[in-house]
């Protein structure tokens, strides 16, 4: 991959990172950012290998196309702009940001002060931007390969085909259900594999459930006070 070339202008759509024309197009929206940097990382997400300024904004979208990049590339974003908490702005380019449209996330989040955009523990801390770089610790995105036509067709075959009048829909939380079911092996509890375990399937069948609706399926972090409460 050639990382010496700055990104071409690319397209302001679709949002996120997408393979096209022998490279990757990046697009991210920010109404108030003055500039956004694209930061590339090694496969482990530990070492930054390149950093470029994206083009724009055009209607609030910053974008760029990097030829030669492939699926599997790990990246993050840095946003430049005003640090004015009284106006709702907390831009801090020392902090690596996760692409809000990331389709795969790299890393495991640990709550540390380095992630805060302000100085923690100082009486005026919220008015002072924290200058520590959190790049090595922050969550990052990975460019993924889109589905081809045959893969999309295969996935479409798995949709529920039971008439609505005979459907018993069961809304379930993946972690909440699978971590408390005694028939699910301990190492699978709280995971999608735990939800798909034969013990879980048998439980739903005994209830007469035909279709599951999973809530939620997006990446989420618990609030700090909830973590402290266990």
XYZ file of C-alpha atoms in Angstrom, residues 12-98:
87
model
C -18.830 13.136 0.352
C -20.962 9.987 0.388
C -21.697 7.414 1.665
C -20.745 8.113 5.273
C -17.954 6.045 6.803
C -15.288 4.085 4.924
C -16.045 2.206 1.704
C -13.931 0.312 -0.817
C -14.076 1.588 -4.393
C -11.859 1.956 -7.469
C -8.787 0.339 -5.933
C -8.817 2.278 -2.678
C -10.969 3.510 0.176
C -13.288 6.523 0.340
C -13.776 8.203 3.724
C -16.578 10.613 4.631
C -17.589 12.048 8.003
C -20.008 14.805 8.979
C -19.349 17.612 11.462
C -21.327 20.819 11.541
C -18.750 22.840 13.464
C -15.341 21.214 12.866
C -12.760 23.359 11.112
C -10.759 20.365 9.866
C -10.640 16.585 10.302
C -7.560 14.369 10.114
C -7.598 10.764 8.924
C -5.137 8.655 10.943
C -4.067 5.210 9.721
C -2.862 2.530 12.139
C -1.213 -0.871 11.979
C -3.371 -4.001 12.100
C -3.255 -4.130 15.901
C -4.359 -0.500 16.183
C -1.309 0.446 18.249
C 1.001 2.384 15.941
C -0.013 5.316 13.745
C 1.433 4.895 10.262
C 0.076 7.942 8.410
C -1.998 11.063 8.980
C -3.721 13.260 6.408
C -6.122 16.202 6.370
C -9.442 15.345 4.716
C -10.983 17.615 2.080
C -13.967 19.813 2.843
C -16.207 20.550 4.427
C -18.843 20.391 1.734
C -22.265 20.774 3.337
C -20.648 19.728 6.596
C -18.995 16.598 5.185
C -15.228 16.036 5.226
C -14.045 13.425 2.747
C -11.117 11.881 0.911
C -10.128 8.921 -1.255
C -6.886 7.045 -0.556
C -5.756 4.818 -3.453
C -4.134 1.526 -2.546
C -5.855 1.012 0.791
C -7.615 -2.309 1.293
C -10.137 -4.020 3.538
C -8.637 -4.517 6.975
C -7.104 -1.048 7.216
C -7.427 0.345 10.754
C -8.073 4.070 11.180
C -9.324 6.833 13.443
C -10.220 10.518 13.169
C -9.095 13.743 14.830
C -11.333 16.805 14.772
C -10.004 20.376 14.873
C -12.262 23.172 16.024
C -13.121 25.510 18.886
C -12.791 24.442 22.507
C -15.610 26.492 24.003
C -17.643 24.397 26.474
C -19.941 27.333 27.188
C -21.023 27.136 23.537
C -21.187 23.343 23.472
C -17.896 22.903 21.577
C -15.224 20.560 22.946
C -12.993 19.942 19.946
C -9.634 18.467 20.936
C -7.360 17.120 18.204
C -5.235 15.336 20.820
C -8.053 12.812 21.131
C -8.510 10.106 18.518
C -12.175 9.643 17.625
C -14.033 6.569 16.427
